[in-house]
Coordinates of C-alpha atoms in Angstrom, one line a residue:
Chain A
M92 CA 104.1 -43.4 66.7
Q93 CA 106.0 -40.7 64.9
Y94 CA 109.4 -39.2 64.8
S95 CA 109.8 -35.6 66.1
Q96 CA 110.7 -32.9 63.7
K97 CA 114.2 -32.7 65.3
V98 CA 114.8 -36.4 64.6
L99 CA 113.7 -35.9 61.0
D100 CA 116.0 -32.9 60.6
H101 CA 119.0 -34.7 62.1
F102 CA 118.2 -37.8 60.0
M103 CA 117.8 -36.0 56.7
H104 CA 120.7 -33.6 57.3
P105 CA 123.0 -35.2 59.8
H106 CA 126.0 -33.3 61.3
N107 CA 129.5 -34.7 61.6
V108 CA 129.1 -37.5 59.1
G109 CA 132.0 -39.2 57.4
K110 CA 135.2 -41.1 57.9
M111 CA 137.9 -39.2 59.6
E112 CA 141.5 -39.4 58.4
N113 CA 144.1 -40.0 61.2
P114 CA 141.7 -40.0 64.2
D115 CA 143.1 -40.1 67.7
A116 CA 140.5 -42.7 68.6
V117 CA 137.9 -44.8 66.9
A118 CA 135.3 -47.3 68.0
T119 CA 132.7 -49.5 66.2
E120 CA 129.7 -51.0 68.0
G121 CA 126.8 -53.1 66.8
S122 CA 126.7 -55.5 63.9
P123 CA 125.0 -55.5 60.5
A124 CA 123.1 -58.7 61.5
C125 CA 121.4 -56.8 64.3
G126 CA 120.4 -54.1 61.8
D127 CA 122.7 -51.3 63.0
Q128 CA 126.4 -50.5 63.3
V129 CA 128.0 -47.2 64.3
T130 CA 131.6 -46.0 64.0
V131 CA 132.7 -42.9 66.0
Y132 CA 136.0 -41.1 65.2
L133 CA 137.6 -38.6 67.7
K134 CA 140.3 -36.0 67.5
V135 CA 141.4 -35.1 71.0
D136 CA 143.7 -32.2 72.1
D137 CA 146.5 -33.9 73.9
Q138 CA 147.0 -31.1 76.4
T139 CA 143.4 -30.0 77.3
K140 CA 141.9 -33.4 76.6
T141 CA 139.2 -31.7 74.7
I142 CA 137.3 -33.3 71.7
T143 CA 138.3 -31.0 68.9
D144 CA 136.7 -33.0 66.1
I145 CA 134.3 -35.9 66.0
S146 CA 132.5 -37.7 63.2
F147 CA 130.5 -40.9 62.7
L148 CA 129.4 -43.5 60.2
S149 CA 126.1 -45.4 60.6
Y150 CA 124.5 -48.4 59.1
G151 CA 121.1 -48.0 60.7
C152 CA 117.7 -46.5 60.8
A153 CA 116.5 -42.9 61.1
S154 CA 116.6 -43.0 64.9
N155 CA 120.2 -44.4 64.9
I156 CA 121.5 -41.8 62.5
A157 CA 119.7 -38.9 64.2
T158 CA 121.1 -39.9 67.6
A159 CA 124.6 -40.2 66.2
S160 CA 124.3 -36.8 64.7
I161 CA 123.1 -35.0 67.8
I162 CA 125.4 -36.8 70.2
T163 CA 128.4 -35.9 68.1
D164 CA 127.2 -32.3 68.2
M165 CA 126.9 -32.6 72.0
A166 CA 130.4 -34.1 72.4
K167 CA 132.3 -31.6 70.2
G168 CA 134.3 -29.1 72.1
K169 CA 133.8 -31.0 75.4
T170 CA 136.5 -32.4 77.6
L171 CA 136.7 -36.2 77.8
E172 CA 135.4 -36.0 81.4
E173 CA 132.4 -33.9 80.2
A174 CA 131.7 -36.1 77.2
K175 CA 131.8 -39.2 79.4
K176 CA 128.7 -38.0 81.1
I177 CA 126.6 -37.8 77.9
T178 CA 124.1 -40.6 77.8
W179 CA 121.5 -41.9 75.4
R180 CA 118.9 -40.2 77.6
D181 CA 120.5 -36.8 77.0
A182 CA 120.6 -37.5 73.3
M183 CA 116.9 -38.6 73.3
D184 CA 115.9 -35.4 75.2
A185 CA 117.8 -33.3 72.8
L186 CA 115.9 -34.9 70.0
D187 CA 112.5 -34.1 71.7
G188 CA 112.0 -37.8 72.4
L189 CA 111.8 -41.0 70.4
P190 CA 109.0 -43.6 69.9
P191 CA 109.6 -46.2 72.7
V192 CA 110.3 -49.0 70.2
K193 CA 113.0 -46.9 68.6
V194 CA 114.9 -46.0 71.8
H195 CA 117.1 -49.1 71.5
C196 CA 118.4 -47.9 68.1
S197 CA 119.6 -44.7 69.7
V198 CA 121.5 -46.4 72.6
L199 CA 124.1 -47.7 70.1
A200 CA 125.3 -44.2 69.1
A201 CA 125.8 -43.2 72.7
D202 CA 127.5 -46.4 73.5
T203 CA 129.9 -46.0 70.5
L204 CA 130.9 -42.5 71.7
Q205 CA 131.7 -43.9 75.1
S206 CA 133.7 -46.7 73.6
A207 CA 135.7 -44.3 71.5
I208 CA 136.5 -42.2 74.6
S209 CA 137.5 -45.3 76.5
N210 CA 139.7 -46.5 73.6
Y211 CA 141.5 -43.1 73.7
E212 CA 142.0 -43.3 77.4
I213 CA 143.4 -46.8 77.3
A214 CA 145.7 -45.9 74.4
H215 CA 147.0 -42.9 76.3
N216 CA 147.4 -44.7 79.6
L217 CA 144.7 -42.6 81.2
K218 CA 143.0 -45.8 82.4
E219 CA 143.5 -49.5 82.4
V220 CA 141.5 -52.0 80.6
P221 CA 138.8 -52.8 83.1
N222 CA 138.5 -56.3 84.5
F223 CA 135.5 -58.1 83.3
G224 CA 133.0 -58.9 86.0
K225 CA 129.5 -58.4 87.3
A226 CA 129.8 -54.6 87.0
T227 CA 130.7 -54.9 83.3
I228 CA 127.7 -57.1 82.7
E229 CA 125.4 -54.7 84.5
E230 CA 126.8 -51.8 82.4
E231 CA 126.0 -53.8 79.3
L232 CA 122.5 -54.7 80.5
K233 CA 121.8 -50.9 81.0
K234 CA 122.2 -50.5 77.3
I235 CA 119.3 -53.0 76.6
I236 CA 116.0 -51.3 76.1
Y237 CA 112.6 -52.9 76.7
P238 CA 110.9 -51.8 73.5
Q239 CA 107.4 -51.4 74.9
V240 CA 108.3 -48.5 77.1
G241 CA 111.7 -47.4 75.8
E242 CA 113.5 -47.9 79.2
D243 CA 116.5 -50.1 80.0
I244 CA 116.0 -53.4 81.6
I245 CA 118.0 -52.6 84.7
S246 CA 116.0 -49.4 85.5
L247 CA 112.8 -51.5 84.9
K248 CA 114.1 -54.1 87.4
M249 CA 113.7 -56.8 84.9
V250 CA 117.0 -58.4 85.9
K251 CA 116.8 -60.3 89.2
Y252 CA 120.3 -61.8 89.3
I253 CA 123.6 -61.5 87.6
G254 CA 126.3 -64.2 88.1
F255 CA 129.8 -64.7 86.6
Q256 CA 131.9 -67.7 87.4
D257 CA 134.5 -69.6 85.3
G258 CA 133.5 -67.8 82.1
E259 CA 129.8 -68.5 82.5
V260 CA 127.4 -65.6 82.8
T261 CA 124.1 -66.4 84.5
I262 CA 121.2 -63.9 84.3
D263 CA 117.8 -64.4 85.9
M264 CA 115.2 -62.3 84.2
N265 CA 111.9 -61.1 85.4
I266 CA 110.1 -61.2 82.1
M267 CA 107.0 -63.4 81.8
K268 CA 106.8 -66.3 79.4
F269 CA 104.1 -64.7 77.3
D270 CA 106.0 -61.4 76.9
Q271 CA 106.3 -60.6 73.2
W272 CA 109.8 -59.0 73.7
R273 CA 111.3 -61.9 75.6
E274 CA 113.1 -63.3 72.6
N275 CA 114.4 -59.9 71.5
I276 CA 115.8 -59.2 74.9
A277 CA 117.5 -62.5 75.2
E278 CA 119.0 -62.1 71.8
E279 CA 120.3 -58.6 72.7
I280 CA 121.8 -59.8 76.0
R281 CA 123.8 -62.4 74.1
E282 CA 124.9 -59.9 71.5
H283 CA 126.1 -57.5 74.1
L284 CA 128.0 -60.1 76.1
Q285 CA 129.4 -62.3 73.4
K286 CA 131.9 -59.7 72.4
Y287 CA 133.9 -60.1 75.6
P288 CA 136.6 -62.8 75.3
E289 CA 136.1 -63.6 79.0
V290 CA 132.5 -64.8 78.3
K291 CA 132.5 -68.5 77.3
K292 CA 128.8 -69.3 78.1
I293 CA 125.7 -67.3 78.7
T294 CA 122.6 -68.7 80.5
I295 CA 119.5 -66.6 80.7
N296 CA 116.7 -67.9 82.9
F297 CA 113.1 -66.7 82.7
P298 CA 110.4 -67.4 85.2
Chain B
M261 CA 94.5 -40.7 46.8
Q262 CA 96.5 -37.9 48.4
P263 CA 97.5 -35.5 45.6
G264 CA 101.2 -35.5 44.8
R265 CA 102.0 -38.6 46.8
I266 CA 103.4 -41.6 45.0
Y267 CA 101.8 -44.7 46.6
L268 CA 103.7 -48.0 46.0
D269 CA 102.4 -50.1 48.8
N270 CA 99.4 -51.5 47.0
C271 CA 99.9 -55.0 48.4
V272 CA 98.9 -53.7 51.8
T273 CA 95.9 -51.7 50.6
T274 CA 94.8 -49.8 47.5
C275 CA 92.9 -46.6 47.0
C276 CA 89.2 -46.9 46.4
A277 CA 88.3 -46.4 42.7
P278 CA 86.2 -43.3 42.1
E279 CA 83.5 -45.5 40.4
V280 CA 83.4 -47.7 43.6
I281 CA 82.8 -44.6 45.8
K282 CA 80.1 -43.5 43.5
E283 CA 78.5 -46.9 43.6
M284 CA 78.4 -47.0 47.4
Q285 CA 76.9 -43.6 47.9
P286 CA 73.2 -44.5 47.5
Y287 CA 73.6 -47.4 49.9
L288 CA 75.0 -45.2 52.6
E289 CA 72.4 -42.4 52.0
E290 CA 69.1 -44.1 51.2
K291 CA 69.3 -47.8 50.3
F292 CA 70.9 -48.8 53.6
W293 CA 68.4 -51.6 54.3
F294 CA 69.3 -55.1 55.5
P295 CA 68.0 -58.0 53.5
G296 CA 64.4 -59.1 54.1
T297 CA 61.5 -60.8 52.5
F298 CA 58.2 -59.5 51.0
I299 CA 58.9 -55.8 51.7
S300 CA 60.5 -53.8 48.9
T301 CA 63.3 -52.4 51.0
G302 CA 64.6 -55.9 52.1
E303 CA 64.1 -57.4 48.6
N304 CA 66.0 -54.6 47.1
T305 CA 69.0 -55.5 49.3
N306 CA 68.5 -59.2 48.6
N307 CA 68.9 -58.5 44.9
L308 CA 72.0 -56.4 45.5
I309 CA 73.6 -59.3 47.4
I310 CA 72.6 -61.9 44.8
E311 CA 74.1 -59.7 42.0
A312 CA 77.3 -59.1 44.0
Q313 CA 77.7 -62.8 44.6
K314 CA 77.1 -63.4 40.9
T315 CA 79.7 -60.8 39.9
I316 CA 82.4 -62.3 42.2
A317 CA 81.4 -66.0 41.4
E318 CA 81.9 -65.4 37.7
T319 CA 85.4 -64.2 38.2
L320 CA 86.2 -67.5 40.0
G321 CA 84.3 -70.0 38.0
A322 CA 82.2 -70.5 41.1
S323 CA 78.4 -70.5 41.6
P324 CA 76.9 -67.4 43.3
K325 CA 75.8 -69.3 46.4
E326 CA 79.3 -70.4 47.1
I327 CA 80.3 -66.8 47.8
H328 CA 79.9 -65.5 51.4
F329 CA 80.6 -62.0 52.4
T330 CA 82.8 -61.3 55.4
S331 CA 84.2 -58.2 56.9
G332 CA 87.6 -58.9 55.3
G333 CA 90.1 -61.4 54.2
T334 CA 91.3 -62.3 57.7
L335 CA 87.8 -63.1 58.9
A336 CA 87.3 -65.2 55.8
N337 CA 90.5 -67.1 56.5
N338 CA 89.4 -67.7 60.1
I339 CA 86.0 -68.9 59.2
A340 CA 87.5 -71.3 56.6
I341 CA 90.5 -72.6 58.5
K342 CA 88.9 -73.1 61.9
G343 CA 85.7 -74.2 60.2
L344 CA 87.4 -76.9 58.1
A345 CA 89.6 -78.1 61.0
N346 CA 86.6 -78.5 63.3
A347 CA 84.3 -79.9 60.8
Y348 CA 86.7 -82.7 59.8
K349 CA 88.6 -83.4 63.0
Q350 CA 87.0 -86.8 63.3
Q351 CA 88.8 -87.8 60.1
G352 CA 92.2 -86.5 61.4
K353 CA 93.9 -83.7 63.1
H354 CA 96.9 -83.1 60.8
I355 CA 97.3 -79.8 58.9
I356 CA 100.0 -78.7 56.4
V357 CA 101.0 -75.1 55.8
S358 CA 104.4 -73.5 54.8
V359 CA 106.7 -71.2 56.7
V360 CA 106.3 -68.4 54.1
D361 CA 102.5 -68.2 54.3
Y362 CA 100.5 -65.2 55.1
P363 CA 100.2 -64.5 58.9
D364 CA 96.5 -65.3 58.8
L365 CA 97.4 -68.9 58.0
L366 CA 100.3 -69.2 60.3
T367 CA 98.5 -67.7 63.3
N368 CA 95.5 -70.0 62.7
A369 CA 97.9 -72.9 62.4
A370 CA 99.5 -72.0 65.7
Y371 CA 96.1 -71.7 67.4
L372 CA 95.0 -75.1 66.1
E373 CA 98.3 -76.6 67.2
K374 CA 97.6 -75.4 70.7
N375 CA 94.2 -77.0 70.5
G376 CA 95.0 -80.6 69.7
F377 CA 95.9 -80.4 66.0
E378 CA 99.3 -81.3 64.6
V379 CA 100.9 -79.0 62.0
T380 CA 103.6 -79.6 59.5
Y381 CA 105.4 -76.5 58.3
L382 CA 106.8 -76.9 54.8
S383 CA 110.0 -75.1 54.0
S384 CA 110.6 -72.6 51.2
D385 CA 113.2 -72.5 48.5
S386 CA 115.3 -69.5 47.8
E387 CA 112.6 -67.9 45.7
G388 CA 109.7 -68.5 48.0
F389 CA 108.2 -71.7 46.5
I390 CA 107.2 -74.7 48.5
S391 CA 108.4 -78.1 47.4
L392 CA 105.9 -80.5 45.9
K393 CA 108.1 -83.4 47.0
E394 CA 108.1 -82.2 50.6
L395 CA 104.4 -81.7 50.4
K396 CA 103.9 -85.3 49.2
Q397 CA 106.1 -86.6 52.0
A398 CA 104.3 -84.5 54.6
I399 CA 100.9 -86.0 53.8
R400 CA 99.7 -88.5 56.4
K401 CA 96.6 -90.7 56.8
D402 CA 95.2 -88.1 59.2
T403 CA 96.0 -85.0 57.1
I404 CA 92.7 -83.1 56.6
L405 CA 93.8 -79.7 55.4
F406 CA 96.4 -78.1 53.3
M407 CA 96.5 -74.3 53.1
T408 CA 98.6 -71.9 51.2
T409 CA 99.0 -68.4 50.0
A410 CA 98.3 -68.0 46.2
V411 CA 100.7 -65.0 45.9
N412 CA 103.3 -64.4 48.5
H413 CA 102.6 -61.1 50.3
T414 CA 106.3 -60.2 50.5
V415 CA 108.0 -61.4 47.3
G416 CA 105.1 -62.0 45.0
T417 CA 105.9 -65.7 44.4
I418 CA 103.0 -67.5 42.8
Q419 CA 102.7 -71.0 44.3
P420 CA 102.2 -73.9 41.8
L421 CA 98.5 -74.2 42.7
S422 CA 97.5 -76.8 40.1
D423 CA 100.5 -79.0 40.8
I424 CA 99.7 -78.8 44.5
K425 CA 96.2 -80.0 43.8
A426 CA 97.6 -83.0 41.9
V427 CA 99.8 -83.9 44.9
L428 CA 96.8 -83.6 47.3
D429 CA 94.7 -85.7 45.0
S430 CA 97.4 -88.4 44.9
A431 CA 96.6 -89.1 48.6
D432 CA 94.2 -92.0 49.1
H433 CA 91.8 -89.8 51.0
K434 CA 90.3 -86.3 50.7
I435 CA 92.5 -83.4 51.8
Y436 CA 90.8 -80.1 51.9
Y437 CA 92.5 -77.2 50.1
H438 CA 92.3 -73.7 51.4
L439 CA 93.7 -70.8 49.5
D440 CA 94.5 -67.3 50.8
A441 CA 94.0 -65.2 47.7
G442 CA 94.3 -61.8 49.2
Q443 CA 97.3 -60.9 47.0
G444 CA 96.3 -63.2 44.2
Y445 CA 92.8 -62.2 43.4
G446 CA 92.7 -59.8 40.5
K447 CA 96.4 -60.4 39.8
I448 CA 96.4 -64.0 38.6
P449 CA 93.7 -66.2 37.1
L450 CA 92.0 -68.2 39.9
N451 CA 89.4 -70.7 38.7
V452 CA 88.3 -72.7 41.8
N453 CA 87.2 -75.6 39.7
E454 CA 90.3 -75.8 37.6
L455 CA 92.4 -75.5 40.7
G456 CA 90.3 -77.7 42.8
I457 CA 90.1 -75.3 45.7
D458 CA 87.7 -76.0 48.6
T459 CA 87.7 -72.7 50.3
M460 CA 89.3 -69.4 49.4
S461 CA 89.6 -65.9 51.0
I462 CA 89.6 -62.7 49.0
S463 CA 89.5 -59.0 50.0
A464 CA 88.0 -55.9 48.3
H465 CA 90.6 -53.3 49.4
K466 CA 93.4 -55.0 47.6
I467 CA 91.7 -54.4 44.2
H468 CA 90.5 -50.8 44.7
G469 CA 87.4 -51.7 46.6
P470 CA 86.5 -50.4 50.0
Q471 CA 88.3 -51.5 53.2
G472 CA 86.2 -53.7 55.6
I473 CA 84.7 -56.2 53.2
G474 CA 85.9 -59.5 51.8
A475 CA 84.5 -62.8 50.8
L476 CA 84.9 -66.5 51.4
Y477 CA 84.4 -69.0 48.6
Q478 CA 83.1 -72.3 50.0
R479 CA 82.7 -75.2 47.6
T480 CA 79.3 -76.8 47.7
G481 CA 79.4 -79.8 49.9
T482 CA 82.4 -78.6 51.9
K483 CA 81.5 -78.4 55.5
L484 CA 82.6 -75.6 57.8
A485 CA 81.9 -75.7 61.5
Q486 CA 80.3 -72.5 62.6
L487 CA 82.8 -70.0 64.0
I488 CA 80.7 -67.0 64.7
H489 CA 77.3 -67.3 66.3
G490 CA 74.6 -64.7 66.1
I491 CA 71.7 -63.4 64.2
K492 CA 71.8 -64.0 60.5
R493 CA 71.5 -60.7 58.7
V494 CA 73.4 -61.0 55.4
D495 CA 75.3 -64.2 55.6
N496 CA 75.1 -67.4 57.6
L497 CA 78.9 -67.8 58.0
Q498 CA 79.6 -64.3 59.3
T499 CA 76.5 -63.7 61.3
G500 CA 75.5 -60.2 62.4
G501 CA 75.4 -57.1 60.2
L502 CA 77.6 -56.4 57.2
S503 CA 77.7 -53.1 55.4
I504 CA 75.5 -53.2 52.3
A505 CA 77.4 -50.2 50.8
L506 CA 80.6 -52.1 51.1
I507 CA 79.2 -55.1 49.4
A508 CA 78.0 -52.9 46.5
G509 CA 81.5 -51.3 46.4
F510 CA 83.2 -54.6 46.4
A511 CA 81.1 -55.9 43.4
K512 CA 81.9 -52.7 41.5
A513 CA 85.6 -53.1 42.2
V514 CA 85.5 -56.7 41.0
E515 CA 83.7 -55.6 37.8
L516 CA 86.4 -53.0 37.1
A517 CA 89.3 -55.3 37.9
F518 CA 87.9 -58.0 35.6
S519 CA 86.4 -56.0 32.9
D520 CA 89.6 -56.2 31.0
F521 CA 91.6 -58.6 33.1
E522 CA 94.4 -59.4 30.6
T523 CA 95.1 -55.7 29.8
N524 CA 95.1 -54.8 33.5
I525 CA 97.6 -57.6 34.3
A526 CA 99.7 -56.7 31.3
Y527 CA 99.9 -53.1 32.4
L528 CA 100.9 -54.1 36.0
R529 CA 103.6 -56.4 34.6
E530 CA 104.9 -53.7 32.3
L531 CA 105.1 -51.3 35.2
S532 CA 107.0 -53.7 37.5
N533 CA 109.3 -54.9 34.8
Y534 CA 110.1 -51.3 34.0
L535 CA 110.7 -50.5 37.7
L536 CA 113.0 -53.4 38.2
E537 CA 114.9 -52.7 35.0
R538 CA 115.4 -49.1 36.1
I539 CA 116.4 -49.9 39.6
E540 CA 119.0 -52.5 38.4
K541 CA 120.3 -49.9 35.9
E542 CA 120.6 -47.0 38.3
I543 CA 121.7 -48.6 41.5
S544 CA 124.6 -51.0 42.1
D545 CA 124.6 -54.0 44.4
V546 CA 120.9 -54.6 44.2
E547 CA 119.4 -58.1 44.3
L548 CA 115.8 -59.1 43.4
N549 CA 114.1 -61.2 46.1
G550 CA 111.8 -63.9 44.7
P551 CA 111.4 -65.2 41.2
R552 CA 111.9 -63.2 38.0
G553 CA 109.2 -63.3 35.2
E554 CA 105.9 -65.1 34.9
K555 CA 106.1 -67.0 38.2
R556 CA 106.0 -63.7 40.1
A557 CA 102.8 -61.7 40.7
P558 CA 102.6 -58.8 38.2
H559 CA 102.4 -56.0 40.8
N560 CA 105.3 -56.9 43.1
I561 CA 109.0 -55.9 43.1
N562 CA 111.1 -56.7 46.1
V563 CA 114.8 -55.9 46.1
S564 CA 117.6 -55.9 48.7
I565 CA 119.8 -52.8 48.5
D566 CA 123.2 -53.7 50.0
F567 CA 125.1 -51.8 52.7
I568 CA 122.1 -49.7 53.9
E569 CA 119.1 -50.2 56.1
G570 CA 115.5 -50.2 54.9
E571 CA 113.8 -48.2 57.6
A572 CA 116.1 -45.2 56.7
I573 CA 115.3 -45.6 53.0
T574 CA 111.6 -45.8 53.7
M575 CA 111.7 -42.7 55.9
M576 CA 113.7 -40.7 53.3
L577 CA 111.3 -41.8 50.5
D578 CA 108.4 -40.8 52.8
Q579 CA 109.9 -37.3 53.2
K580 CA 109.9 -37.1 49.5
G581 CA 106.3 -38.1 49.3
I582 CA 106.8 -41.7 48.3
T583 CA 105.2 -44.6 50.2
V584 CA 106.9 -48.0 50.0
A585 CA 107.5 -50.9 52.4
T586 CA 110.6 -52.5 53.9
G587 CA 111.4 -55.9 55.5
S588 CA 113.8 -54.3 57.9
A589 CA 113.5 -55.3 61.6
C590 CA 113.8 -51.7 62.6
A591 CA 110.6 -50.9 60.7
S592 CA 108.6 -53.9 62.1
E593 CA 106.5 -53.8 65.1
G594 CA 108.2 -56.7 66.7
L595 CA 111.7 -55.6 65.7
K596 CA 112.2 -58.8 63.8
A597 CA 113.7 -59.4 60.4
N598 CA 111.2 -60.3 57.7
Y599 CA 110.3 -64.0 58.2
V600 CA 109.6 -64.7 54.6
L601 CA 113.0 -63.5 53.4
M602 CA 114.7 -65.3 56.3
A603 CA 112.9 -68.5 55.4
M604 CA 114.1 -68.0 51.8
G605 CA 117.7 -68.2 53.2
K606 CA 118.4 -64.5 52.9
T607 CA 120.8 -62.9 55.4
H608 CA 119.8 -60.4 58.1
I609 CA 121.5 -57.7 56.0
Q610 CA 119.5 -58.6 52.9
S611 CA 116.3 -58.5 55.0
H612 CA 117.2 -55.2 56.6
G613 CA 117.9 -53.7 53.2
S614 CA 114.9 -55.1 51.5
M615 CA 112.4 -52.7 49.8
K616 CA 109.0 -53.7 48.5
F617 CA 107.3 -51.8 45.7
T618 CA 103.8 -52.8 44.7
V619 CA 102.1 -51.0 41.8
S620 CA 98.5 -50.6 40.9
R621 CA 96.6 -49.7 37.7
Y622 CA 96.7 -46.1 38.8
T623 CA 100.5 -46.1 38.9
T624 CA 102.3 -44.3 36.1
K625 CA 105.7 -44.7 34.6
T626 CA 106.5 -41.1 35.4
E627 CA 105.9 -41.9 39.1
L628 CA 108.2 -44.9 38.8
D629 CA 110.9 -42.6 37.2
E630 CA 110.6 -40.2 40.1
T631 CA 110.8 -43.1 42.6
V632 CA 113.9 -44.6 41.0
Q633 CA 115.5 -41.1 40.9
A634 CA 114.8 -40.5 44.5
L635 CA 115.9 -44.0 45.5
A636 CA 119.2 -43.6 43.6
E637 CA 119.9 -40.3 45.4
I638 CA 118.9 -41.8 48.8
T639 CA 121.0 -44.9 48.3
K640 CA 124.0 -42.7 47.4
E641 CA 123.4 -40.5 50.5
L642 CA 122.9 -43.4 52.9
R643 CA 125.9 -45.4 51.5
N644 CA 128.1 -42.4 52.1
R645 CA 127.1 -42.6 55.8
S646 CA 127.5 -46.4 55.9
P647 CA 130.6 -48.0 57.5
L648 CA 129.8 -51.2 55.5
Y649 CA 129.8 -49.4 52.2
L650 CA 133.0 -47.5 52.9
A651 CA 134.7 -50.8 54.1
R652 CA 133.6 -52.4 50.8
T653 CA 134.9 -49.6 48.6
K654 CA 138.2 -49.7 50.5
E655 CA 138.5 -53.5 49.8
K656 CA 138.0 -52.8 46.1

C-alpha cells in the first residue's frame, strides 16, 4: 500500500494553502477528534458565479492534504454549477488513485468544497436551506467509505434501510458481526449525522 | 542498514549487527544440520544449541535448560500463555492482564476469554503504569495467571516488576507470572529469579539479532500444556524445525548486547535524553507521553505534537529519509487511535499527533540533530496548513 507520486507531490507541495482574508464563503468539515478537519475558502465573482480564488487549511494526513490541494486546483476558475459536479472520485482519479484504506480521508476535502459552495448559495439566496430528511441522510452516507475496498457504503449496498421519524434516524446495515470495520463505520455514521440539529437519536442495526 | 537513512523505529525491529550476520553464515552454508546423536554433524548442532541456551540463560540468571527457542516473541507468548492457562485450569480460570499490554497478551487473553476463562483488565495511569492496589483487588481464589509487558511498546513505561511479584506472592495460592520482555530484554536488567518470573518471552530482532527467532524462558517445575504438536527437532515446546543459523545469530546478538550492558544502556539513555531535550527546545506545544527519567526504557521517546497529524509528519520525515512511528489512527491498519495512549487518558488529538522515536546503539547524535531539524521544519510547515493552529494563534 503506497501513495502515488502525484499524492506525494501534492502533499509535500500543496497548492492553494492558507487562510483567505474576506472570503465570500467558507466551510469547515470534520473534527480533530476524528483525525481530520478541513476548511475551504472561496472567492466568487458575483456576476459570472465563477470561483475566482480558493484556498484551504487542513489538519489531516497526507491523503487529506493532497486531495484538498488537487480539488481546489480543479475548482479554481470553474462556475459554481461546474464545481458542484466535482466529487471525491474525480479528485482520487486526478491523484492517480489512493490506497483503499485512505479513501475516506480524501472524501472530507471534497465534502468541504461542496459545503462552501452550498454556504455561498444559501447566503446569496441562490438556494434554500434544504429540509432534513431521508435524502440528506443518504447523501451523508455516500460520504462514508468502507476502508477495505475504498468505496462508499451506499454504492456497496451496505445500507438496507434508512428511516427518519420524530428526530430519530434508524439505519439498518448489511455488515456482518465479525466485520473488522463495523465499529469504524458505525462511529462515522454517528459523526456525519450528529451535526444536524434535527437529529435527536441515531439507531444503527446490524444483522 | 540502508545507507543514508536514519532509522528511529528500533522498537519494531532493529538492523542485524554485522557480527551476527558473520556468525550465521557458516550455519547457512555448511553447518546447517539439525541436532542428532552420535554422528558428528548432529552433535555439532547439539553443542551450538546448548551454548546458545547458556549464553541467553546467563543474561537472565536462568539455567540453560529453561531456555526454549521459538520462531519469535509472539510464538513464545502463545506457548506460554495458552500453555499456562491450560496446564492450570483445574486450579482456576481467572487471568489478569492490563489494558496497555502488548497485543500478544491482549489477543491471547481475548481468545482464552472466549474459551471459558475469565479475564480482568487492569487500567493504566496517565504514564502507562498499572496500579498495584488494583492488582491486589483483582486477585481471586481462582486466579491462576498474571501477565504483563516489562517495557511498554508505545511509551516505554517500565512496569514495577518486583513490586508486582510481591503482590502476587501475598495471595494465599500460587499465581503464575508471565512476562513479555520483547521491549525489555537488553534494555533493562531482567533477572528471572530476582523478579520471580515463571515464563518470559524474548526476541532476537529487537536486539540486533536476526528476524524469525525468539526464546521462551520456562521456570523449572512450571508446567505448560503442549500447544504445538509435531516432531521434535530442536525444541520440545516449538516442535518442528527451527533455523540453526538464526539460533547462532541470536546468541551472538545477546553476547554483543550484554558484553557491556551498562555502557550500552547509558548510551541509549544519553541519546534519548538528548533527543527529548532538543525536541522540547526546538518545537513548541510538545508533550512527552509516558514517564520521564529512570522509569522509562532507555531507547524510547514518545511525544505528542499539538495541532498536526502524525501520519503527515511520518510521511514527510520518510520523504526526508527518516523512519519513525506514529500513534495516529490514520496511519494504523484499523484506522483507530493508539489504544495505549487512549488508555492513559490522552485525547484523540494527542494520539493522532503522537510520534515515537526509538534509538539503537547504532544511532548517532548527528542523526538525532538531523531528525530534530527536519521535525521542526515539518512541524512549522504542517502547522501553517492547520486550521487548529491558526485558530490557536488567533486566540492568543
